[in-house]
Each structure stands twice: as C-alpha cells, then as structure tokens.
Amino acid sequence: MLDAGRVYCQTSKSFVNGLRELGHQCCRDKMMENCLDKFSNKLSVILEANGEVIETTQKAVKMKLQTFVKEDVRRFKDVRKEFERSSETLEAALSRNAQAPRGKLHEVEEASNTLLNARKSFRSEALDYVLEINVIEAKKKTDILAAMLSLMEAQAQFFQQGHQSLTELEEYRHKLNEEHTQFVLDAAREKRDMEQRHAAIKKKH
C-alpha cells in the first residue's frame, strides 16, 4: 500500500510538471498560463501533504506494528516456552514421585524435593506467563490505538490542507468559469459567423 502510494505521488508530480510545461508553452495566452500555473502550484501543495500522509503511515502503522511483533511478541513467546518447559518438568516430577518405591525413603525424599521445586518453578513461570499475556494484550491495544490515532490525524490534516488550498482558488475559479462561459459563447458566435460567410461565398461561386 505504501509503495503504491509513493508511485501515485511520483506519477502525480509528473502530471503537475506536465501542466507547468504546458503553461510555459502558453506564454502568449496569459489567461491559460495563469490558470495552469495556479492549478499546478495548488496540486503541488496537495501532493506534498499526501507524501507526508504516506510517511506518517509508514512510521505510525508499519514501524509500530513491526516493533510490536519483533520485540513484544518475541518476549511473549520466550516466556511461553519457559512456562511450557516448567510444565513438562512438573509432569515428569509428578510421575517420578508417584513411581518412587515407598520402601526406599531416600528415593521418596529425593522425588518429593524434586516435585516441590518443580511446583515452585511452575507457579513462578505460570505467574510470569499470565502477566505477559496481560501486558501484551494491553500493549497491543494501546499500540494499535496510538497508530490509528496518528493515522487519522494525518488524514484529517491532509484533507484540511487540500480543502484549504483549493478554497483559496474559489474566487479565481468563479472568475475563470465566467470567462470560460463567455469564451464558449464567443467561440460559438464566431463559428456561426464563419459558417454563414462560408455559405455566402459558396453561393457567389
């Protein structure tokens, strides 16, 4: 998505450059030159803001989520492995304690101590695991919300800038629209006059 956005901005900049070049070629027609110059300048402002949105998306969403996956999820997986290891150790200790011959006090005592240590370790790892689950769930929520808020702010600012930039042309657009309407009427009148003159000349011949 980000790469596509960058390609769009680059292509749009080429379009703006094309408008400017066209304006330079219309230097004898001040109205056309002025129109193309004003519009290309406003588009440039909008495209710059669009580029900022893309970079904000890169920082706010992609990098934030990548950090979450690389660091927080990795730590969570490590804690889970320790919990699973302590669980296996506890199961082995329970089995050994159950199988210890009751007539051999030394083996019974050793199995009992091993089981006691395994239980302590399991409880400790279980608490760490539960804590890490709660931490990562809370962090996931805050990180995603922070990223979305940053993205929404960037989008809102982008559209506000675009709207403001084009609103500044409102008076000019109304004036240009009136000139265009008059130009169309004049062109239609001129076309009609030329056709009438052409028809009159053909009748004479």
XYZ file of N, CA, C and O in Angstrom:
820
model
N 0.829 -1.202 0.000
C 0.000 0.000 0.000
C 0.868 1.259 0.000
O 0.607 2.212 -0.727
N 1.919 1.242 0.849
C 2.798 2.406 0.931
C 3.549 2.620 -0.373
O 3.686 3.749 -0.850
N 4.034 1.524 -0.951
C 4.755 1.637 -2.226
C 3.829 2.156 -3.321
O 4.230 2.984 -4.142
N 2.596 1.667 -3.321
C 1.623 2.136 -4.318
C 1.341 3.623 -4.129
O 1.195 4.369 -5.108
N 1.280 4.066 -2.874
C 1.061 5.485 -2.587
C 2.212 6.342 -3.081
O 2.006 7.426 -3.643
N 3.432 5.842 -2.896
C 4.605 6.592 -3.368
C 4.626 6.670 -4.892
O 4.981 7.703 -5.466
N 4.258 5.568 -5.536
C 4.197 5.566 -7.007
C 3.148 6.565 -7.484
O 3.365 7.310 -8.448
N 2.003 6.593 -6.782
C 0.939 7.540 -7.139
C 1.433 8.983 -7.023
O 1.193 9.808 -7.910
N 2.124 9.288 -5.929
C 2.642 10.650 -5.730
C 3.648 11.019 -6.812
O 3.628 12.136 -7.338
N 4.517 10.074 -7.144
C 5.525 10.345 -8.161
C 4.877 10.571 -9.520
O 5.255 11.483 -10.266
N 3.879 9.745 -9.841
C 3.166 9.902 -11.112
C 2.413 11.223 -11.144
O 2.389 11.917 -12.170
N 1.810 11.583 -10.019
C 1.070 12.844 -9.942
C 2.003 14.039 -10.095
O 1.644 15.048 -10.713
N 3.210 13.927 -9.548
C 4.186 15.013 -9.705
C 4.583 15.176 -11.172
O 4.787 16.299 -11.643
N 4.663 14.054 -11.876
C 4.963 14.121 -13.309
C 3.827 14.827 -14.046
O 4.059 15.607 -14.978
N 2.600 14.558 -13.607
C 1.436 15.218 -14.202
C 1.489 16.729 -13.956
O 1.230 17.538 -14.861
N 1.846 17.110 -12.722
C 1.961 18.534 -12.380
C 3.052 19.197 -13.218
O 2.874 20.314 -13.725
N 4.168 18.503 -13.372
C 5.247 19.048 -14.208
C 4.784 19.230 -15.645
O 5.174 20.193 -16.321
N 3.931 18.297 -16.099
C 3.366 18.414 -17.441
C 2.481 19.645 -17.573
O 2.510 20.342 -18.596
N 1.700 19.922 -16.523
C 0.857 21.124 -16.532
C 1.710 22.393 -16.584
O 1.386 23.344 -17.302
N 2.790 22.382 -15.823
C 3.673 23.558 -15.819
C 4.323 23.763 -17.190
O 4.442 24.895 -17.668
N 4.743 22.667 -17.782
C 5.353 22.753 -19.108
C 4.348 23.274 -20.130
O 4.682 24.101 -20.984
N 3.116 22.801 -20.000
C 2.056 23.280 -20.895
C 1.816 24.770 -20.683
O 1.575 25.520 -21.637
N 1.901 25.207 -19.422
C 1.733 26.629 -19.118
C 2.817 27.480 -19.757
O 2.550 28.578 -20.258
N 4.053 26.957 -19.753
C 5.158 27.693 -20.377
C 4.948 27.830 -21.890
O 5.330 28.830 -22.492
N 4.337 26.814 -22.465
C 4.086 26.852 -23.905
C 2.926 27.779 -24.263
O 2.739 28.115 -25.429
N 2.150 28.150 -23.244
C 1.015 29.060 -23.469
C 1.358 30.483 -23.024
O 0.476 31.250 -22.621
N 2.647 30.822 -23.074
C 3.080 32.117 -22.540
C 2.448 33.300 -23.275
O 2.356 34.399 -22.729
N 1.998 33.080 -24.501
C 1.350 34.174 -25.238
C -0.100 34.370 -24.807
O -0.698 35.399 -25.101
N -0.643 33.348 -24.153
C -2.027 33.438 -23.657
C -1.966 33.517 -22.134
O -1.848 32.504 -21.448
N -2.023 34.730 -21.610
C -1.844 34.936 -20.178
C -2.913 34.234 -19.342
O -2.637 33.764 -18.241
N -4.143 34.180 -19.850
C -5.205 33.518 -19.091
C -4.891 32.030 -18.920
O -4.993 31.480 -17.821
N -4.480 31.362 -20.003
C -4.151 29.941 -19.942
C -2.912 29.703 -19.081
O -2.874 28.781 -18.257
N -1.916 30.546 -19.263
C -0.680 30.401 -18.497
C -0.954 30.561 -17.004
O -0.472 29.782 -16.174
N -1.747 31.559 -16.654
C -2.077 31.823 -15.257
C -2.890 30.678 -14.659
O -2.663 30.253 -13.519
N -3.836 30.166 -15.431
C -4.690 29.060 -14.972
C -3.855 27.820 -14.669
O -3.971 27.216 -13.598
N -3.001 27.436 -15.609
C -2.180 26.237 -15.437
C -1.174 26.410 -14.302
O -0.896 25.465 -13.553
N -0.650 27.608 -14.164
C 0.326 27.876 -13.108
C -0.318 27.787 -11.724
O 0.216 27.148 -10.812
N -1.474 28.416 -11.570
C -2.165 28.397 -10.274
C -2.554 26.971 -9.884
O -2.344 26.535 -8.750
N -3.131 26.245 -10.838
C -3.615 24.899 -10.525
C -2.454 23.951 -10.219
O -2.521 23.151 -9.276
N -1.381 24.041 -10.991
C -0.233 23.157 -10.750
C 0.410 23.449 -9.396
O 0.850 22.530 -8.693
N 0.443 24.719 -8.998
C 1.005 25.071 -7.687
C 0.167 24.492 -6.548
O 0.706 23.978 -5.558
N -1.150 24.581 -6.678
C -2.028 24.038 -5.640
C -1.924 22.516 -5.582
O -1.929 21.919 -4.502
N -1.831 21.892 -6.747
C -1.677 20.433 -6.768
C -0.368 20.016 -6.101
O -0.309 18.987 -5.419
N 0.664 20.810 -6.290
C 1.955 20.504 -5.662
C 1.836 20.511 -4.143
O 2.387 19.646 -3.454
N 1.104 21.488 -3.624
C 0.896 21.572 -2.171
C 0.162 20.331 -1.669
O 0.528 19.732 -0.644
N -0.871 19.936 -2.409
C -1.665 18.767 -2.016
C -0.820 17.497 -2.077
O -0.896 16.631 -1.198
N 0.002 17.385 -3.110
C 0.847 16.195 -3.252
C 1.895 16.115 -2.148
O 2.228 15.020 -1.676
N 2.419 17.263 -1.743
C 3.375 17.273 -0.633
C 2.706 16.768 0.645
O 3.285 15.987 1.402
N 1.476 17.230 0.864
C 0.729 16.779 2.043
C 0.430 15.286 1.948
O 0.474 14.560 2.948
N 0.133 14.827 0.739
C -0.134 13.403 0.532
C 1.107 12.571 0.840
O 1.028 11.497 1.445
N 2.261 13.084 0.437
C 3.512 12.395 0.744
C 3.753 12.302 2.240
O 4.236 11.278 2.740
N 3.386 13.350 2.955
C 3.534 13.342 4.412
C 2.618 12.300 5.049
O 2.992 11.644 6.027
N 1.418 12.153 4.486
C 0.492 11.125 4.995
C 1.090 9.737 4.819
O 1.023 8.886 5.711
N 1.694 9.511 3.667
C 2.294 8.201 3.390
C 3.425 7.907 4.371
O 3.525 6.801 4.918
N 4.273 8.907 4.613
C 5.382 8.700 5.536
C 4.881 8.524 6.970
O 5.447 7.751 7.745
N 3.810 9.239 7.311
C 3.219 9.078 8.643
C 2.659 7.669 8.802
O 2.784 7.048 9.861
N 2.050 7.173 7.737
C 1.540 5.801 7.757
C 2.681 4.825 7.979
O 2.566 3.864 8.749
N 3.791 5.084 7.298
C 4.974 4.238 7.441
C 5.441 4.197 8.895
O 5.692 3.135 9.453
N 5.517 5.384 9.511
C 6.035 5.464 10.874
C 5.007 4.994 11.901
O 5.332 4.249 12.824
N 3.769 5.456 11.726
C 2.749 5.213 12.749
C 2.234 3.787 12.744
O 1.961 3.217 13.792
N 2.103 3.217 11.582
C 1.484 1.895 11.497
C 2.526 0.798 11.293
O 2.716 -0.072 12.145
N 3.217 0.862 10.174
C 4.128 -0.228 9.829
C 5.220 -0.420 10.871
O 5.412 -1.523 11.396
N 5.946 0.664 11.197
C 7.061 0.538 12.127
C 6.586 0.185 13.530
O 7.213 -0.604 14.236
N 5.458 0.770 13.927
C 4.915 0.495 15.265
C 4.534 -0.976 15.392
O 4.865 -1.640 16.377
N 3.849 -1.487 14.395
C 3.413 -2.879 14.439
C 4.589 -3.832 14.273
O 4.609 -4.911 14.863
N 5.564 -3.439 13.462
C 6.749 -4.283 13.316
C 7.503 -4.390 14.634
O 7.981 -5.467 15.002
N 7.612 -3.276 15.336
C 8.269 -3.282 16.644
C 7.507 -4.176 17.613
O 8.104 -4.942 18.380
N 6.192 -4.085 17.559
C 5.351 -4.909 18.429
C 5.599 -6.393 18.165
O 5.763 -7.189 19.090
N 5.650 -6.753 16.885
C 5.849 -8.161 16.520
C 7.261 -8.623 16.870
O 7.457 -9.702 17.438
N 8.253 -7.797 16.540
C 9.646 -8.204 16.733
C 10.047 -8.274 18.197
O 10.777 -9.179 18.610
N 9.589 -7.319 18.991
C 10.042 -7.245 20.381
C 9.048 -7.855 21.362
O 9.381 -8.784 22.100
N 7.832 -7.352 21.351
C 6.857 -7.777 22.360
C 6.398 -9.218 22.147
O 6.316 -9.996 23.100
N 6.092 -9.561 20.907
C 5.639 -10.928 20.633
C 6.770 -11.923 20.869
O 6.549 -13.023 21.384
N 7.988 -11.526 20.516
C 9.134 -12.413 20.751
C 9.318 -12.675 22.246
O 9.552 -13.821 22.668
N 9.212 -11.614 23.054
C 9.342 -11.778 24.504
C 8.227 -12.672 25.045
O 8.457 -13.528 25.907
N 7.027 -12.492 24.512
C 5.894 -13.320 24.926
C 6.157 -14.793 24.613
O 5.887 -15.678 25.430
N 6.703 -15.052 23.431
C 6.995 -16.438 23.039
C 8.061 -17.056 23.940
O 7.979 -18.241 24.279
N 9.052 -16.246 24.316
C 10.103 -16.749 25.212
C 9.520 -17.134 26.571
O 9.860 -18.189 27.132
N 8.645 -16.279 27.095
C 8.014 -16.565 28.393
C 7.135 -17.810 28.287
O 7.103 -18.649 29.197
N 6.444 -17.942 27.165
C 5.586 -19.121 26.976
C 6.417 -20.402 26.917
O 6.020 -21.440 27.465
N 7.574 -20.330 26.279
C 8.452 -21.505 26.217
C 8.908 -21.917 27.613
O 8.952 -23.108 27.941
N 9.255 -20.919 28.429
C 9.671 -21.213 29.803
C 8.527 -21.841 30.593
O 8.733 -22.769 31.382
N 7.323 -21.342 30.370
C 6.156 -21.906 31.050
C 5.929 -23.355 30.617
O 5.674 -24.234 31.456
N 6.017 -23.596 29.326
C 5.816 -24.960 28.817
C 6.900 -25.900 29.328
O 6.628 -27.065 29.649
N 8.133 -25.391 29.429
C 9.235 -26.210 29.935
C 9.005 -26.567 31.405
O 9.210 -27.716 31.825
N 8.559 -25.577 32.187
C 8.304 -25.846 33.608
C 7.120 -26.795 33.780
O 7.082 -27.597 34.718
N 6.166 -26.709 32.860
C 5.013 -27.616 32.903
C 5.448 -29.057 32.646
O 5.000 -29.996 33.331
N 6.333 -29.220 31.671
C 6.853 -30.567 31.374
C 7.678 -31.105 32.543
O 7.599 -32.297 32.888
N 8.459 -30.212 33.155
C 9.268 -30.614 34.307
C 8.383 -31.053 35.467
O 8.672 -32.042 36.161
N 7.281 -30.326 35.672
C 6.352 -30.673 36.746
C 5.699 -32.027 36.479
O 5.563 -32.854 37.399
N 5.311 -32.268 35.247
C 4.707 -33.559 34.900
C 5.683 -34.704 35.154
O 5.307 -35.763 35.690
N 6.935 -34.483 34.779
C 7.955 -35.515 35.000
C 8.172 -35.749 36.491
O 8.317 -36.900 36.946
N 8.178 -34.660 37.266
C 8.374 -34.782 38.716
C 7.201 -35.500 39.373
O 7.387 -36.312 40.294
N 5.990 -35.210 38.919
C 4.802 -35.901 39.445
C 4.861 -37.397 39.145
O 4.544 -38.238 40.005
N 5.272 -37.709 37.933
C 5.367 -39.115 37.542
C 6.435 -39.840 38.361
O 6.219 -40.961 38.840
N 7.578 -39.181 38.527
C 8.666 -39.791 39.294
C 8.270 -39.972 40.758
O 8.585 -40.992 41.382
N 7.573 -38.980 41.298
C 7.141 -39.060 42.699
C 6.128 -40.183 42.899
O 6.155 -40.890 43.916
N 5.249 -40.354 41.903
C 4.239 -41.416 42.011
C 4.867 -42.800 41.901
O 4.367 -43.773 42.494
N 5.960 -42.895 41.152
C 6.599 -44.189 40.924
C 7.692 -44.512 41.944
O 8.248 -45.617 41.936
N 8.001 -43.557 42.810
C 9.076 -43.790 43.796
C 8.678 -44.916 44.759
O 7.569 -44.903 45.303
N 9.552 -45.883 44.950
C 9.239 -47.003 45.870
C 9.152 -46.512 47.316
O 10.085 -45.873 47.808
N 8.026 -46.769 47.946
C 7.792 -46.241 49.291
C 8.727 -46.851 50.339
O 8.918 -46.282 51.409
N 9.295 -47.953 49.984
C 10.195 -48.596 50.946
C 11.566 -47.950 50.982
O 12.340 -48.156 51.924
N 11.887 -47.183 49.961
C 13.198 -46.523 49.898
C 13.011 -45.034 50.204
O 12.662 -44.245 49.339
N 13.230 -44.707 51.468
C 12.982 -43.342 51.934
C 13.842 -42.309 51.209
O 13.401 -41.178 50.956
N 15.061 -42.697 50.886
C 15.958 -41.748 50.216
C 15.396 -41.335 48.855
O 15.369 -40.142 48.516
N 14.928 -42.309 48.093
C 14.373 -42.015 46.765
C 13.055 -41.248 46.880
O 12.768 -40.356 46.076
N 12.265 -41.611 47.891
C 10.994 -40.908 48.113
C 11.253 -39.445 48.469
O 10.596 -38.528 47.954
N 12.241 -39.236 49.350
C 12.562 -37.864 49.758
C 13.109 -37.050 48.576
O 12.757 -35.888 48.393
N 13.947 -37.697 47.784
C 14.519 -37.012 46.617
C 13.428 -36.653 45.605
O 13.400 -35.540 45.065
N 12.511 -37.592 45.361
C 11.409 -37.346 44.423
C 10.485 -36.256 44.947
O 9.976 -35.418 44.188
N 10.276 -36.268 46.270
C 9.411 -35.265 46.893
C 10.022 -33.869 46.784
O 9.324 -32.892 46.483
N 11.330 -33.778 47.012
C 12.010 -32.481 46.895
C 12.005 -31.973 45.446
O 11.826 -30.781 45.187
N 12.215 -32.912 44.528
C 12.186 -32.551 43.102
C 10.811 -32.030 42.715
O 10.678 -31.037 41.981
N 9.772 -32.707 43.239
C 8.402 -32.284 42.949
C 8.119 -30.908 43.552
O 7.488 -30.053 42.909
N 8.615 -30.677 44.754
C 8.409 -29.389 45.416
C 9.056 -28.254 44.619
O 8.441 -27.203 44.387
N 10.285 -28.495 44.185
C 10.983 -27.479 43.381
C 10.298 -27.255 42.035
O 10.217 -26.122 41.542
N 9.812 -28.345 41.444
C 9.128 -28.245 40.150
C 7.836 -27.446 40.290
O 7.486 -26.647 39.406
N 7.133 -27.660 41.404
C 5.894 -26.904 41.635
C 6.183 -25.412 41.817
O 5.462 -24.567 41.288
N 7.235 -25.110 42.584
C 7.601 -23.705 42.782
C 7.952 -23.040 41.453
O 7.527 -21.918 41.164
N 8.747 -23.760 40.670
C 9.153 -23.223 39.368
C 7.948 -23.041 38.447
O 7.822 -22.021 37.760
N 7.052 -24.020 38.465
C 5.861 -23.945 37.611
C 4.982 -22.764 38.004
O 4.493 -22.026 37.139
N 4.775 -22.590 39.314
C 3.947 -21.473 39.770
C 4.560 -20.128 39.371
O 3.862 -19.209 38.960
N 5.884 -20.048 39.517
C 6.572 -18.807 39.153
C 6.440 -18.523 37.657
O 6.119 -17.397 37.248
N 6.675 -19.561 36.850
C 6.573 -19.393 35.396
C 5.130 -19.131 34.965
O 4.884 -18.376 34.013
N 4.184 -19.749 35.662
C 2.769 -19.533 35.343
C 2.377 -18.084 35.609
O 1.661 -17.455 34.813
N 2.865 -17.539 36.733
C 2.581 -16.132 37.053
C 3.210 -15.201 36.011
O 2.585 -14.228 35.577
N 4.450 -15.525 35.618
C 5.124 -14.720 34.586
C 4.356 -14.780 33.263
O 4.220 -13.768 32.565
N 3.875 -15.970 32.951
C 3.154 -16.174 31.689
C 1.841 -15.390 31.677
O 1.512 -14.705 30.701
N 1.103 -15.475 32.783
C -0.165 -14.737 32.888
C 0.086 -13.234 32.820
O -0.642 -12.489 32.146
N 1.135 -12.790 33.523
C 1.487 -11.368 33.489
C 1.810 -10.928 32.065
O 1.339 -9.877 31.602
N 2.598 -11.729 31.359
C 2.999 -11.372 29.998
C 1.798 -11.345 29.058
O 1.724 -10.501 28.155
N 0.845 -12.255 29.270
C -0.387 -12.251 28.462
C -1.131 -10.933 28.658
O -1.547 -10.287 27.693
N -1.284 -10.531 29.916
C -1.992 -9.276 30.212
C -1.245 -8.063 29.668
O -1.851 -7.132 29.126
N 0.084 -8.088 29.809
C 0.903 -6.965 29.332
C 0.801 -6.825 27.820
O 0.595 -5.728 27.289
N 0.933 -7.950 27.116
C 0.931 -7.878 25.654
C -0.449 -7.517 25.116
O -0.577 -6.821 24.102
N -1.493 -7.965 25.801
C -2.847 -7.596 25.374
C -3.074 -6.099 25.539
O -3.627 -5.437 24.658
N -2.625 -5.565 26.680
C -2.783 -4.127 26.929
C -1.935 -3.313 25.954
O -2.386 -2.307 25.404
N -0.702 -3.766 25.726
C 0.201 -3.036 24.830
C -0.291 -3.102 23.390
O -0.183 -2.131 22.640
N -0.828 -4.253 23.022
C -1.366 -4.390 21.667
C -2.479 -3.374 21.442
O -2.520 -2.703 20.404
N -3.334 -3.239 22.425
C -4.451 -2.300 22.310
C -3.958 -0.859 22.228
O -4.379 -0.092 21.355
N -3.034 -0.499 23.130
C -2.547 0.887 23.142
C -1.736 1.208 21.888
O -1.851 2.302 21.336
N -0.929 0.261 21.432
C -0.106 0.500 20.237
C -0.970 0.667 18.995
O -0.732 1.556 18.170
N -1.969 -0.192 18.859
C -2.842 -0.106 17.684
C -3.656 1.183 17.717
O -3.790 1.875 16.700
N -4.171 1.533 18.901
C -4.941 2.777 19.018
C -4.068 3.996 18.726
O -4.499 4.929 18.042
N -2.844 3.978 19.239
C -1.923 5.102 19.003
C -1.620 5.233 17.517
O -1.589 6.339 16.962
N -1.407 4.106 16.860
C -1.119 4.123 15.423
C -2.317 4.645 14.636
O -2.171 5.453 13.713
N -3.517 4.184 14.998
C -4.718 4.623 14.288
C -4.998 6.108 14.518
O -5.397 6.826 13.599
N -4.782 6.569 15.746
C -4.984 7.994 16.040
C -4.016 8.858 15.232
O -4.400 9.893 14.680
N -2.778 8.423 15.170
C -1.779 9.158 14.400
C -2.144 9.182 12.922
O -2.026 10.210 12.250
N -2.622 8.052 12.431
C -3.010 7.962 11.025
C -4.235 8.826 10.731
O -4.288 9.526 9.713
N -5.219 8.794 11.630
C -6.420 9.614 11.433
C -6.086 11.099 11.460
O -6.630 11.884 10.682
N -5.178 11.469 12.361
C -4.755 12.868 12.450
C -4.076 13.302 11.152
O -4.327 14.397 10.634
N -3.225 12.428 10.626
C -2.530 12.745 9.376
C -3.516 12.860 8.214
O -3.400 13.759 7.373
N -4.500 11.956 8.177
C -5.503 12.002 7.112
C -6.343 13.274 7.218
O -6.624 13.936 6.211
N -6.755 13.611 8.439
C -7.569 14.814 8.642
C -6.798 16.062 8.223
O -7.338 16.951 7.553
N -5.532 16.110 8.610
C -4.703 17.261 8.255
C -4.514 17.350 6.740
O -4.539 18.441 6.161
N -4.350 16.190 6.110
C -4.174 16.155 4.657
C -5.395 16.728 3.937
O -5.275 17.581 3.055
N -6.582 16.269 4.327
C -7.790 16.749 3.659
C -8.081 18.217 3.984
O -8.589 18.953 3.140
N -7.746 18.630 5.206
C -7.924 20.041 5.555
C -7.012 20.932 4.719
O -7.439 21.977 4.220
N -5.763 20.492 4.563
C -4.821 21.269 3.757
C -5.266 21.317 2.297
O -5.182 22.360 1.648
N -5.724 20.163 1.798
C -6.189 20.120 0.417
C -7.395 21.015 0.198
O -7.467 21.757 -0.790
N -8.333 20.957 1.147
C -9.537 21.784 1.041
C -9.184 23.265 1.130
O -9.681 24.088 0.352
N -8.311 23.591 2.072
C -7.909 24.988 2.235
C -7.181 25.493 0.990
O -7.418 26.613 0.526
N -6.314 24.648 0.458
C -5.542 25.045 -0.719
C -6.452 25.330 -1.905
O -6.272 26.325 -2.621
N -7.449 24.479 -2.114
C -8.353 24.675 -3.250
C -9.388 25.767 -2.974
O -9.864 26.422 -3.902
N -9.730 25.966 -1.687
C -10.667 27.040 -1.343
C -10.073 28.403 -1.679
O -10.795 29.338 -2.050
N -8.751 28.506 -1.560
C -8.078 29.763 -1.895
C -8.252 30.121 -3.372
O -8.074 31.278 -3.759
N -8.592 29.124 -4.169
C -8.818 29.362 -5.600
C -10.286 29.616 -5.928
O -10.633 29.769 -7.100
N -11.140 29.645 -4.910
C -12.583 29.712 -5.166
C -12.965 30.951 -5.979
O -13.680 30.855 -6.983
N -12.486 32.104 -5.546
C -12.815 33.335 -6.270
C -12.269 33.288 -7.696
O -12.951 33.677 -8.652
N -11.044 32.781 -7.806
C -10.439 32.670 -9.134
C -11.221 31.690 -10.010
O -11.409 31.923 -11.208
N -11.682 30.586 -9.412
C -12.452 29.598 -10.179
C -13.752 30.186 -10.705
O -14.154 29.916 -11.843
N -14.425 30.984 -9.874
C -15.670 31.627 -10.322
C -15.389 32.572 -11.494
O -16.126 32.589 -12.492
N -14.322 33.331 -11.347
C -13.948 34.264 -12.417
C -13.594 33.493 -13.688
O -14.020 33.855 -14.797
N -12.826 32.413 -13.515
C -12.414 31.609 -14.664
C -13.616 30.942 -15.324
O -13.689 30.832 -16.558
N -14.570 30.520 -14.511
C -15.774 29.896 -15.047
C -16.577 30.880 -15.893
O -17.095 30.531 -16.964
N -16.659 32.117 -15.413
C -17.365 33.151 -16.187
C -16.639 33.431 -17.502
O -17.267 33.562 -18.558
N -15.302 33.493 -17.424
C -14.523 33.728 -18.637
C -14.676 32.567 -19.617
O -14.758 32.770 -20.834
N -14.711 31.362 -19.062
C -14.879 30.180 -19.919
C -16.240 30.192 -20.607
O -16.356 29.898 -21.804
N -17.279 30.547 -19.839
C -18.629 30.620 -20.418
C -18.677 31.642 -21.546
O -19.239 31.380 -22.622
N -18.065 32.798 -21.286
C -18.037 33.839 -22.318
C -17.225 33.382 -23.522
O -17.592 33.647 -24.677
N -16.142 32.661 -23.253
C -15.296 32.152 -24.330
C -16.073 31.168 -25.209
O -15.975 31.203 -26.443
N -16.856 30.298 -24.573
C -17.673 29.329 -25.321
C -18.706 30.053 -26.179
O -18.916 29.709 -27.352
N -19.348 31.073 -25.594
C -20.351 31.839 -26.347
C -19.707 32.562 -27.529
O -20.246 32.556 -28.647
N -18.562 33.191 -27.271
C -17.863 33.908 -28.346
C -17.419 32.951 -29.444
O -17.519 33.265 -30.643
N -16.926 31.775 -29.019
C -16.467 30.792 -29.998
C -17.637 30.285 -30.841
O -17.510 30.097 -32.064
N -18.794 30.074 -30.197
C -19.978 29.609 -30.925
C -20.452 30.680 -31.911
O -20.826 30.381 -33.055
N -20.416 31.928 -31.455
C -20.826 33.040 -32.323
C -19.870 33.180 -33.505
O -20.292 33.367 -34.654
N -18.580 33.060 -33.221
C -17.581 33.167 -34.283
C -17.723 32.024 -35.283
O -17.608 32.220 -36.501
N -18.001 30.837 -34.765
C -18.187 29.671 -35.638
C -19.405 29.870 -36.543
O -19.368 29.584 -37.745
N -20.478 30.385 -35.953
C -21.690 30.636 -36.740
C -21.430 31.681 -37.822
O -21.841 31.512 -38.979
N -20.713 32.747 -37.447
C -20.411 33.798 -38.426
C -19.545 33.262 -39.561
O -19.774 33.584 -40.742
N -18.564 32.430 -39.207
C -17.691 31.867 -40.242
C -18.472 30.953 -41.172
O -18.263 30.955 -42.392
N -19.371 30.155 -40.589
C -20.179 29.259 -41.419
C -21.082 30.052 -42.358
O -21.277 29.679 -43.532
N -21.640 31.161 -41.845
C -22.505 31.997 -42.690
C -21.701 32.650 -43.814
O -22.157 32.704 -44.966
N -20.499 33.142 -43.490
C -19.659 33.751 -44.523
C -19.245 32.713 -45.556
O -19.220 32.980 -46.760
N -18.931 31.523 -45.046
C -18.532 30.441 -45.940
C -19.674 30.079 -46.897
O -19.462 29.898 -48.111
N -20.882 30.001 -46.339
C -22.047 29.668 -47.169
C -22.316 30.771 -48.191
O -22.658 30.504 -49.357
N -22.141 32.034 -47.774
C -22.380 33.156 -48.688
C -21.373 33.159 -49.830
O -21.713 33.414 -50.991
N -20.111 32.866 -49.508
C -19.068 32.823 -50.543
C -19.346 31.711 -51.542
O -19.186 31.872 -52.756
N -19.787 30.557 -51.030
C -20.074 29.431 -51.921
C -21.229 29.748 -52.870
O -21.241 29.311 -54.025
N -22.209 30.529 -52.396
C -23.347 30.888 -53.254
C -22.892 31.778 -54.409
O -23.403 31.684 -55.527
N -21.936 32.656 -54.129
C -21.446 33.554 -55.170
C -20.710 32.795 -56.265
O -20.663 33.222 -57.407
N -20.091 31.687 -55.863
C -19.350 30.904 -56.845
C -20.227 29.783 -57.405
O -19.812 29.018 -58.215
